[in-house]
CSV table of C-alpha atoms in Angstrom, one decimal:
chain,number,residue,atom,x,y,z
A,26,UNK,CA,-55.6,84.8,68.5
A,27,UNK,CA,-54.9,84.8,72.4
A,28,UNK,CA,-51.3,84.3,73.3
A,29,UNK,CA,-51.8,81.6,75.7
A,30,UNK,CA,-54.3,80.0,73.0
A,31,UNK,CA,-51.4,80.1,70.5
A,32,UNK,CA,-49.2,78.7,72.8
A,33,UNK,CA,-51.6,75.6,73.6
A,34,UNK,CA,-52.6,74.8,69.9
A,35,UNK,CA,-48.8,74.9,68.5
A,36,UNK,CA,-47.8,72.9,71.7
A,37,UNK,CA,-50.2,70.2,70.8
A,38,UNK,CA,-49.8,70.6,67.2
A,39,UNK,CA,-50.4,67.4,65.0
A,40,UNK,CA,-46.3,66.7,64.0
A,41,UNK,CA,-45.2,66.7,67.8
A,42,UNK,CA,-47.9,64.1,68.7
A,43,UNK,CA,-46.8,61.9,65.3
A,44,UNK,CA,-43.2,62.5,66.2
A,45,UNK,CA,-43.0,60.2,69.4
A,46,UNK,CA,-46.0,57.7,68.4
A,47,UNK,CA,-43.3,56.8,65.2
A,48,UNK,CA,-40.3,56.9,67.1
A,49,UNK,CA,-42.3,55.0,69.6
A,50,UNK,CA,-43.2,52.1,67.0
A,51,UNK,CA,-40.1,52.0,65.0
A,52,UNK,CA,-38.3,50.9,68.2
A,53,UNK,CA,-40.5,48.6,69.1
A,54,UNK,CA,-40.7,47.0,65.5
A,55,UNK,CA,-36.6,46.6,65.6
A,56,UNK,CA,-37.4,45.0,69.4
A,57,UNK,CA,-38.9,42.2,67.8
A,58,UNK,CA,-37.3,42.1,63.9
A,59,UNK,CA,-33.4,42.2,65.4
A,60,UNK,CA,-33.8,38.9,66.7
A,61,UNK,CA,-37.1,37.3,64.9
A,62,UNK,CA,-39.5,37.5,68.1
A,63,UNK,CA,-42.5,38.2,66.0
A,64,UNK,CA,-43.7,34.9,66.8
A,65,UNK,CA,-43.0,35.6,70.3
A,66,UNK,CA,-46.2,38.1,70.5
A,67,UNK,CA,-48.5,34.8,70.9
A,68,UNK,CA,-47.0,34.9,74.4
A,69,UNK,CA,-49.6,37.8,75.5
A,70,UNK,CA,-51.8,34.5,75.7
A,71,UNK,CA,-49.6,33.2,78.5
A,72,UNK,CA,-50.4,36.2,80.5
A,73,UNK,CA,-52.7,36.4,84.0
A,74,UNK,CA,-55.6,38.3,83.2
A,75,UNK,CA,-56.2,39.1,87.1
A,76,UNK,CA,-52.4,41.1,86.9
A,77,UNK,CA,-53.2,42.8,83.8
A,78,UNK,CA,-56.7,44.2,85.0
A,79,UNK,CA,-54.8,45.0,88.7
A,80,UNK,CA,-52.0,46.7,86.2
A,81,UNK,CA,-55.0,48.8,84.6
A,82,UNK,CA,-56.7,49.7,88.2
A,83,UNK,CA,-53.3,50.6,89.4
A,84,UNK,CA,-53.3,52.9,86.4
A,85,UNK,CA,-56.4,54.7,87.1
A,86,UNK,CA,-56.0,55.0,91.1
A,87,UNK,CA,-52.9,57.1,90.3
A,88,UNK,CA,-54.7,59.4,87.9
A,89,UNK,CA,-57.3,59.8,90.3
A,90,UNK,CA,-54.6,60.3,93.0
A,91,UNK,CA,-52.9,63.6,90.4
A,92,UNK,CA,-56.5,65.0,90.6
A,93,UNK,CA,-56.5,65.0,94.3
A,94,UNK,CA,-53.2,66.2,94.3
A,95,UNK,CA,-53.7,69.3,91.8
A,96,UNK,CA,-57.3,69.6,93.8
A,97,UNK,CA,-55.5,69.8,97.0
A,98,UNK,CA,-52.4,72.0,96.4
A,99,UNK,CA,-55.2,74.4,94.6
A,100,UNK,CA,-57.3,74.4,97.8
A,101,UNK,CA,-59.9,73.2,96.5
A,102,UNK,CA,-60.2,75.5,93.8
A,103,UNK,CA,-60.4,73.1,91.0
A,104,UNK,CA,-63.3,70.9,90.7
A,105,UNK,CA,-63.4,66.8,89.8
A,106,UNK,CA,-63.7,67.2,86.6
A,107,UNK,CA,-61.6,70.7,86.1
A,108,UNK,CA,-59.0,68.2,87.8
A,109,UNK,CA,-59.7,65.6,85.2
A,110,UNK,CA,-59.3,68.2,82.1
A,111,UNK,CA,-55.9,69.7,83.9
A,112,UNK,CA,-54.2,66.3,84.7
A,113,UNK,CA,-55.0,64.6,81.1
A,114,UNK,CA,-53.6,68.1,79.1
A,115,UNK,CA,-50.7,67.7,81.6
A,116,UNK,CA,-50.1,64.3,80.7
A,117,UNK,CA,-50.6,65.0,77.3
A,118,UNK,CA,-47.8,67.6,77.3
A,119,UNK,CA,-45.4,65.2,79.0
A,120,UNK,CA,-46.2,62.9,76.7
A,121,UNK,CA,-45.0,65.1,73.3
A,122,UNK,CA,-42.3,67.0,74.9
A,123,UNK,CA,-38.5,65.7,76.5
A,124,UNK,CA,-38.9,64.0,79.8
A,125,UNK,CA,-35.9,67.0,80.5
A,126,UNK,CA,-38.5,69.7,79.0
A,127,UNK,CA,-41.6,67.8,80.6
A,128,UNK,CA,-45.2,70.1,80.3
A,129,UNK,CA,-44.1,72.5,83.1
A,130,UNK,CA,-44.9,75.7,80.9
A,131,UNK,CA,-48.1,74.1,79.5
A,132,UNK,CA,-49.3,73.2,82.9
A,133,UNK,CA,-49.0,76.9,84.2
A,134,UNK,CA,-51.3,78.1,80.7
A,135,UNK,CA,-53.8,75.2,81.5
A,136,UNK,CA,-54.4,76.3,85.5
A,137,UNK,CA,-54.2,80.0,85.0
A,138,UNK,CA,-57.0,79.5,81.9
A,139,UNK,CA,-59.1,77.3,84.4
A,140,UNK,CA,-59.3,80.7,86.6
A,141,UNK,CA,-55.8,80.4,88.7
A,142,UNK,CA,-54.2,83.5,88.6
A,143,UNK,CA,-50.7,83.7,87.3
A,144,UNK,CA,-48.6,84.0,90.1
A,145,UNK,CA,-50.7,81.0,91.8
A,146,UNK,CA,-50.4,78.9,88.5
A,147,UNK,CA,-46.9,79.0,88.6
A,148,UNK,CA,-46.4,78.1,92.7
A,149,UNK,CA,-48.8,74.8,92.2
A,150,UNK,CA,-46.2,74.4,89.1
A,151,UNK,CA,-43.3,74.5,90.7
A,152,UNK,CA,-44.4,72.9,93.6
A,153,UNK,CA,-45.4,69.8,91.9
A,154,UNK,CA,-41.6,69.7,90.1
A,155,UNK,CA,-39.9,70.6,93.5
A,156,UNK,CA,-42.3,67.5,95.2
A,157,UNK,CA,-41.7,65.2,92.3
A,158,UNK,CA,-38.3,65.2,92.1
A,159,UNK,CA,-37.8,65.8,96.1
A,160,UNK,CA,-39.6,61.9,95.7
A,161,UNK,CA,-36.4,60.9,93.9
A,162,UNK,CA,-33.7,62.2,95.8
A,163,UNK,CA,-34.9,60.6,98.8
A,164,UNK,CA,-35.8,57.4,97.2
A,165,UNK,CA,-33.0,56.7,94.9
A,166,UNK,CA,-30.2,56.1,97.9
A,167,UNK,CA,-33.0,53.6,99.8
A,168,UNK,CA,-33.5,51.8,96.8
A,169,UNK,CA,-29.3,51.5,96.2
A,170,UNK,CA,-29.2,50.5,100.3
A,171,UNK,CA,-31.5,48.4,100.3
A,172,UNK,CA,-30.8,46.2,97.1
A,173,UNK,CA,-27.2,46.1,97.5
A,174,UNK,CA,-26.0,47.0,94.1
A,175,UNK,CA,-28.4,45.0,92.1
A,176,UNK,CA,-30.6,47.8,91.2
A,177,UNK,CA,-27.9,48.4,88.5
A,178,UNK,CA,-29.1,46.3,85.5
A,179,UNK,CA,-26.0,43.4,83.7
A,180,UNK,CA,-28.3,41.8,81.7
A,181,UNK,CA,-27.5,41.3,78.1
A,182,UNK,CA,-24.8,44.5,79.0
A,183,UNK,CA,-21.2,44.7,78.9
A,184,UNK,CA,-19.2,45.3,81.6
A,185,UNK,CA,-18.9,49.0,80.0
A,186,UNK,CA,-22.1,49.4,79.1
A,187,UNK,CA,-22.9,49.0,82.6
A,188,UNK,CA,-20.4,52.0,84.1
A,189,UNK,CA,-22.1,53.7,81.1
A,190,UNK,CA,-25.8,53.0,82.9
A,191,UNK,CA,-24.5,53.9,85.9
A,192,UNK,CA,-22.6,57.4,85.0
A,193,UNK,CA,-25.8,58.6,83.6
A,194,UNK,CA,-27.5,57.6,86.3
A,195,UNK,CA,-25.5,59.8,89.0
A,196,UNK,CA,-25.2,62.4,86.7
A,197,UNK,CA,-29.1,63.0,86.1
A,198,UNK,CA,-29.6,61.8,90.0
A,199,UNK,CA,-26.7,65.1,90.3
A,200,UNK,CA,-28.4,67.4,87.9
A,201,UNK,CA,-32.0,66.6,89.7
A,202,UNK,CA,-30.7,67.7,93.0
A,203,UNK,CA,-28.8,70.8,92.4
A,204,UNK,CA,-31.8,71.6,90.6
A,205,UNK,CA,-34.5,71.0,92.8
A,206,UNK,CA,-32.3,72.9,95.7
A,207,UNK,CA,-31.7,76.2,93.6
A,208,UNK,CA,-35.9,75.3,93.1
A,209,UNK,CA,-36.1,75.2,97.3
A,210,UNK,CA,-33.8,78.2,98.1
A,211,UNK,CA,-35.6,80.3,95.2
A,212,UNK,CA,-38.9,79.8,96.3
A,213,UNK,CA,-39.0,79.1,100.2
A,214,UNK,CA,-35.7,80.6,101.3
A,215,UNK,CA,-34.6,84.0,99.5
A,216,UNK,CA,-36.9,84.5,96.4
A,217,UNK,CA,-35.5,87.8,95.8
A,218,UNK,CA,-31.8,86.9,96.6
A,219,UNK,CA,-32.6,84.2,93.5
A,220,UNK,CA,-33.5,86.9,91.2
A,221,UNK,CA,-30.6,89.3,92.2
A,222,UNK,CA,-28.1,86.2,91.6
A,223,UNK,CA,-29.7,85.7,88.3
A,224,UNK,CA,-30.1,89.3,87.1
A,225,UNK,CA,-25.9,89.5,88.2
A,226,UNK,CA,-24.9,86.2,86.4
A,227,UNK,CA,-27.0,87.8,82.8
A,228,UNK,CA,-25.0,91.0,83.5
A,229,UNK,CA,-22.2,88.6,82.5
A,230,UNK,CA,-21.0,89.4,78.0
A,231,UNK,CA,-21.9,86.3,76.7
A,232,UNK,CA,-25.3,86.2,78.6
A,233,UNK,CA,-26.8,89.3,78.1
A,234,UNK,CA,-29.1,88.3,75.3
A,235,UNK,CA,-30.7,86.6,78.3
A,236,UNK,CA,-31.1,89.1,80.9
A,237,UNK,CA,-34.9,89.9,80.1
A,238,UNK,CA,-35.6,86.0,80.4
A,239,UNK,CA,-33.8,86.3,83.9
A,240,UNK,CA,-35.8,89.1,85.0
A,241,UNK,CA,-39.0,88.1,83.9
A,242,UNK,CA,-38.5,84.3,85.6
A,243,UNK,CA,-36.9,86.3,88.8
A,244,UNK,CA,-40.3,87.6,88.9
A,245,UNK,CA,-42.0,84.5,88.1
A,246,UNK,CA,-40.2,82.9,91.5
A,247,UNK,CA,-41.5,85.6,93.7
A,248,UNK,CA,-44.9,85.8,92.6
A,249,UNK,CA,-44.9,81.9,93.2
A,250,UNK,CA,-43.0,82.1,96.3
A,251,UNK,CA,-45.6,84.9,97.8
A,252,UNK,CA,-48.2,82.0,97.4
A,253,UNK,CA,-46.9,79.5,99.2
A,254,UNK,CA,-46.5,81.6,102.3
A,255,UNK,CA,-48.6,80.6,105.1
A,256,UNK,CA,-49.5,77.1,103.7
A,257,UNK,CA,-50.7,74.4,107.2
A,258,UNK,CA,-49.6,71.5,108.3
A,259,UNK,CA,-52.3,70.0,106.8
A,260,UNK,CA,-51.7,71.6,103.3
A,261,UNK,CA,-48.2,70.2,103.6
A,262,UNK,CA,-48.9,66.8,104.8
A,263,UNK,CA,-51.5,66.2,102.0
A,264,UNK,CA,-48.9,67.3,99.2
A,265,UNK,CA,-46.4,64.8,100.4
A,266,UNK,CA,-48.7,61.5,101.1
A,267,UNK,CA,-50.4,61.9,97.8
A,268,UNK,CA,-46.9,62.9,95.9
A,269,UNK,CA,-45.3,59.3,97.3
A,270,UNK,CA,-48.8,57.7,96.5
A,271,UNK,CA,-48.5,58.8,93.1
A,272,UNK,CA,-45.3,57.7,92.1
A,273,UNK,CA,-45.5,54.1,94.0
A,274,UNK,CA,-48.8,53.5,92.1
A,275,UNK,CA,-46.8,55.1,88.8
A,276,UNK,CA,-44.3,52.3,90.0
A,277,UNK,CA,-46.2,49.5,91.0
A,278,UNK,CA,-47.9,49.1,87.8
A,279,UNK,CA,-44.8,47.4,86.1
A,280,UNK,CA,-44.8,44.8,88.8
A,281,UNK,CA,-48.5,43.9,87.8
A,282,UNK,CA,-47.5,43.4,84.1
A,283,UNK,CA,-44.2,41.6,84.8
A,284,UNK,CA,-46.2,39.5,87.6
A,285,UNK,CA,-48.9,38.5,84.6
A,286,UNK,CA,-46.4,36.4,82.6
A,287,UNK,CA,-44.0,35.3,85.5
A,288,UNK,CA,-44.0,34.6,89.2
A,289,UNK,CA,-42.3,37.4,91.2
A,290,UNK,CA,-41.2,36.6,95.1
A,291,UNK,CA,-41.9,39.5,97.2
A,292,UNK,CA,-37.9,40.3,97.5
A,293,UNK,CA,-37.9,40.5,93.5
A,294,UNK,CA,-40.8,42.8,93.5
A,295,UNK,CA,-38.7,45.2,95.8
A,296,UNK,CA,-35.8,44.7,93.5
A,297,UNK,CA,-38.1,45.8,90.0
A,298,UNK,CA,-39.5,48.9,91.6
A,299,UNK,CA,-36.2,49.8,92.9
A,300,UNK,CA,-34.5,49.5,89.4
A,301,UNK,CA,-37.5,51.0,88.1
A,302,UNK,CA,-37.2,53.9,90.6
A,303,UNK,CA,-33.5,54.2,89.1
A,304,UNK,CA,-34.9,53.3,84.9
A,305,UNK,CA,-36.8,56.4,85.4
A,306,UNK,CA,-34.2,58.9,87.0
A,307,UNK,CA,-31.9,57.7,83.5
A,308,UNK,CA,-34.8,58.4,81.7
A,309,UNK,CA,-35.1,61.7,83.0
A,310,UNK,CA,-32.6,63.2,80.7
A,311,UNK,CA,-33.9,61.3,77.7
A,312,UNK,CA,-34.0,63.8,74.9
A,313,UNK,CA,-37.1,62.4,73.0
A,314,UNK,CA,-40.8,63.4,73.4
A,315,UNK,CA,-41.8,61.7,76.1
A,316,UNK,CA,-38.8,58.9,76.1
A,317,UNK,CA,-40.4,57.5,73.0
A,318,UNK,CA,-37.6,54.8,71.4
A,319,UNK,CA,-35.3,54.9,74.3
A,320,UNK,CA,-37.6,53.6,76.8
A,321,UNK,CA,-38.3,50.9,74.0
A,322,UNK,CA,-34.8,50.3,73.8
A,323,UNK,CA,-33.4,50.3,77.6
A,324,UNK,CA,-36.5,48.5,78.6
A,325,UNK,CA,-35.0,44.9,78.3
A,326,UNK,CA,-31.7,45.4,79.7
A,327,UNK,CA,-33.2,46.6,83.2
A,328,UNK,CA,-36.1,44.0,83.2
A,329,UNK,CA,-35.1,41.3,80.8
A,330,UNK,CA,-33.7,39.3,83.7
A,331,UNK,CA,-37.4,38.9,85.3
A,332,UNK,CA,-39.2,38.2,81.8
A,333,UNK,CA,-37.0,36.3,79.5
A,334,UNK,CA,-38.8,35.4,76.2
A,335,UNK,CA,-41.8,37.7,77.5
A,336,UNK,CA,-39.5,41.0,77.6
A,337,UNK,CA,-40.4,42.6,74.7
A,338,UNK,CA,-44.3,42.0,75.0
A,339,UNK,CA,-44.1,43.5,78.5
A,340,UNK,CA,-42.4,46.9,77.1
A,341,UNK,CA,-45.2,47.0,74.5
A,342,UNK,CA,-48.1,46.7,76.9
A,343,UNK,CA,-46.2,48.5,79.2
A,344,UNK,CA,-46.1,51.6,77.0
A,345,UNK,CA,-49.9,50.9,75.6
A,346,UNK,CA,-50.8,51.4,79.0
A,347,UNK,CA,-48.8,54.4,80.2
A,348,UNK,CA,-47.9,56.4,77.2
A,349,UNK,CA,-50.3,55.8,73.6
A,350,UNK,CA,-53.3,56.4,75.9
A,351,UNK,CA,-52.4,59.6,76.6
A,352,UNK,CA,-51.9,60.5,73.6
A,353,UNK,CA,-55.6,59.1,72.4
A,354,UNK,CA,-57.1,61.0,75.5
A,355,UNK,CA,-55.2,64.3,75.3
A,356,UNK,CA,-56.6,64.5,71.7
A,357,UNK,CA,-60.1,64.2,72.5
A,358,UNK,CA,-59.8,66.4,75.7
A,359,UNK,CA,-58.0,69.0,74.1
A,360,UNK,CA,-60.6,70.6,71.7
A,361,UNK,CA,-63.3,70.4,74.7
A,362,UNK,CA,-61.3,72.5,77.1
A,363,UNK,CA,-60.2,74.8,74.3
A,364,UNK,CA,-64.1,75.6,73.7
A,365,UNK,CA,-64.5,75.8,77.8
A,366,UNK,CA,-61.9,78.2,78.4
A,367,UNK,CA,-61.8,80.2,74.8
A,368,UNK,CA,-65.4,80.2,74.1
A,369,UNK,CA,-65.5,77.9,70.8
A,370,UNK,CA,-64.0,75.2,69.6
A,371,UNK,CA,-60.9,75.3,67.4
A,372,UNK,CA,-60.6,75.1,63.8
A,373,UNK,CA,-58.7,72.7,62.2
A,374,UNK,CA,-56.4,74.9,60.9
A,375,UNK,CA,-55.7,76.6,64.1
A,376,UNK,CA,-55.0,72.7,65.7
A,377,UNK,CA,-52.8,72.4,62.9
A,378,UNK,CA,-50.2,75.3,63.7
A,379,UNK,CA,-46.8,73.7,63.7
A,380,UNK,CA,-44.5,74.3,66.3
């Protein structure tokens, strides 16, 4: 079998799609058995239909903004619907694999299989990471301005558990940015300085067994970084509108569901997409697939104070709409793009590789 068709089927391998749908519903379950809120699930009743069908249109404007996105940075390359197939497989892999891990490795199979070559795969790659988290770093210390402190969540939290929150917090928010500017030197600055200083730190005793992955990912940089030269104004410009598009429409569509069970002032909407710029920078460093059970979890103590009784519905629809779906889709996209870019469709067996 094909390397890269290996990879794919034991990356999307039956157990790591079960894995986070069962951690995802045995946190929610223990949301609403801990305190007896079963009954409290007649609530979705309560909720404005207009903000739940805004909170679904919000949902696919930002898909449809990652296809334009992954169309532009490809040049056009990619059509619509080659778009469609990469950004749903993408989201897929997110969806199965740590938020820290994310579907980096999978995306680069996916758009050098669509016809990308390699080197090219892995520059739109790492361009999306560096643009992504370049979004955070810049939006995280507006969103602590501009809210004064209260984008830190106290509700239902100790006084510890809050220092806690807000250790993890800088320490991801650290972690992001040393990353994403080793990311920045390596591929526009010195790509080859970036492979020396890795090749010399593997040369190190303990390290060795690692100096073959250094090499090869030195080489990985370059190529990527020799793709990215020349790039327009324009080419730039469209990469960072649509990146910030994204992510406020990825952010927005919790104020839609929050809205649809209680009235939010316009100062309070500012406040939830701050903390939830900051509930996703935690989550960054969560170590299950996709978040699944800690999202669950953390959920009410950053946003309880805006929902009350309706908390833990909202965290339910919230993740029906932005996580399960993916899932669903990414299972019935799958097999259709493994036939398109491997000639036939796979067998069961082969779907059922474990990884």
């Amino acid at each position: 079998m094909d390397q890269n068709k290996r990879t794919i089927l034991k990356s999307f391998s039956p157990i790591k799609i079960l894995v986070p749908v069962i951690l995802g519903i045995i946190a929610t379950a223990w949301l609403f058995i801990k305190d007896d809120k079963v009954g409290e699930l007649k609530g979705i009743a309560d909720a404005n239909v207009w903000w739940l069908v805004a909170a679904l249109a919000v949902l696919v404007v930002r898909d449809a903004g990652y296809m334009y996105r992954i169309r532009s940075l490809t040049d056009k390359f990619l059509s619509w619907r080659s778009s469609l197939d990469v950004i749903m497989l993408w989201e897929f892999a997110s969806a199965i694999t740590p938020s820290v891990v994310g579907g980096t490795t999978i995306a680069t199979i996916i758009l050098n299989k669509e016809g990308i070559p390699l080197g090219k795969s892995l520059a739109y790659v790492m361009l999306t990471a560096v643009l992504d988290n370049m979004f955070f770093i810049i939006a995280a210390p507006i969103a602590l301005l501009l809210t004064q402190g209260q984008v830190f969540p106290t509700f239902n939290l100790a006084p510890s558990d809050v220092a806690k929150l807000q250790s993890a917090f800088y320490i991801s928010y650290a972690l992001i940015t040393v990353y994403t500017f080793i990311m920045i030197y390596a591929l526009f600055v010195r790509p080859r300085a970036f492979k020396w200083l890795l090749l010399k730190a593997t040369s190190i005793g303990f390290l060795r067994k690692w100096r073959v992955n250094a090499f090869q990912h030195g080489n990985e940089i370059i190529w990527a970084s020799e793709q990215l030269k020349g790039k327009d104004f324009n080419y730039w410009a469209r990469a960072i509108i649509s990146t910030i598009f994204v992510w406020s429409a990825r952010y927005f569509l919790l104020n839609c569901l929050i809205a649809a069970f209680t009235d939010v002032s316009l100062g309070e909407h500012a406040l939830i997409i701050s903390r939830n710029l900051i509930f996703w920078i935690v989550m960054l460093i969560a170590i299950t697939p996709g978040g699944a059970g800690i999202v669950e979890m953390a959920f009410p103590s950053f946003f309880g104070l805006f929902l009350g009784r309706f908390s833990s519905i909202v965290v339910v629809l919230y993740r029906l709409i932005t996580y399960y779906p993916y899932l669903i889709l990414g299972s019935i996209f799958l097999p259709r793009w493994v036939a398109k870019v491997f000639g036939h469709h796979p067998k069961e067996s082969e779907i059922g590789v474990r990884g």
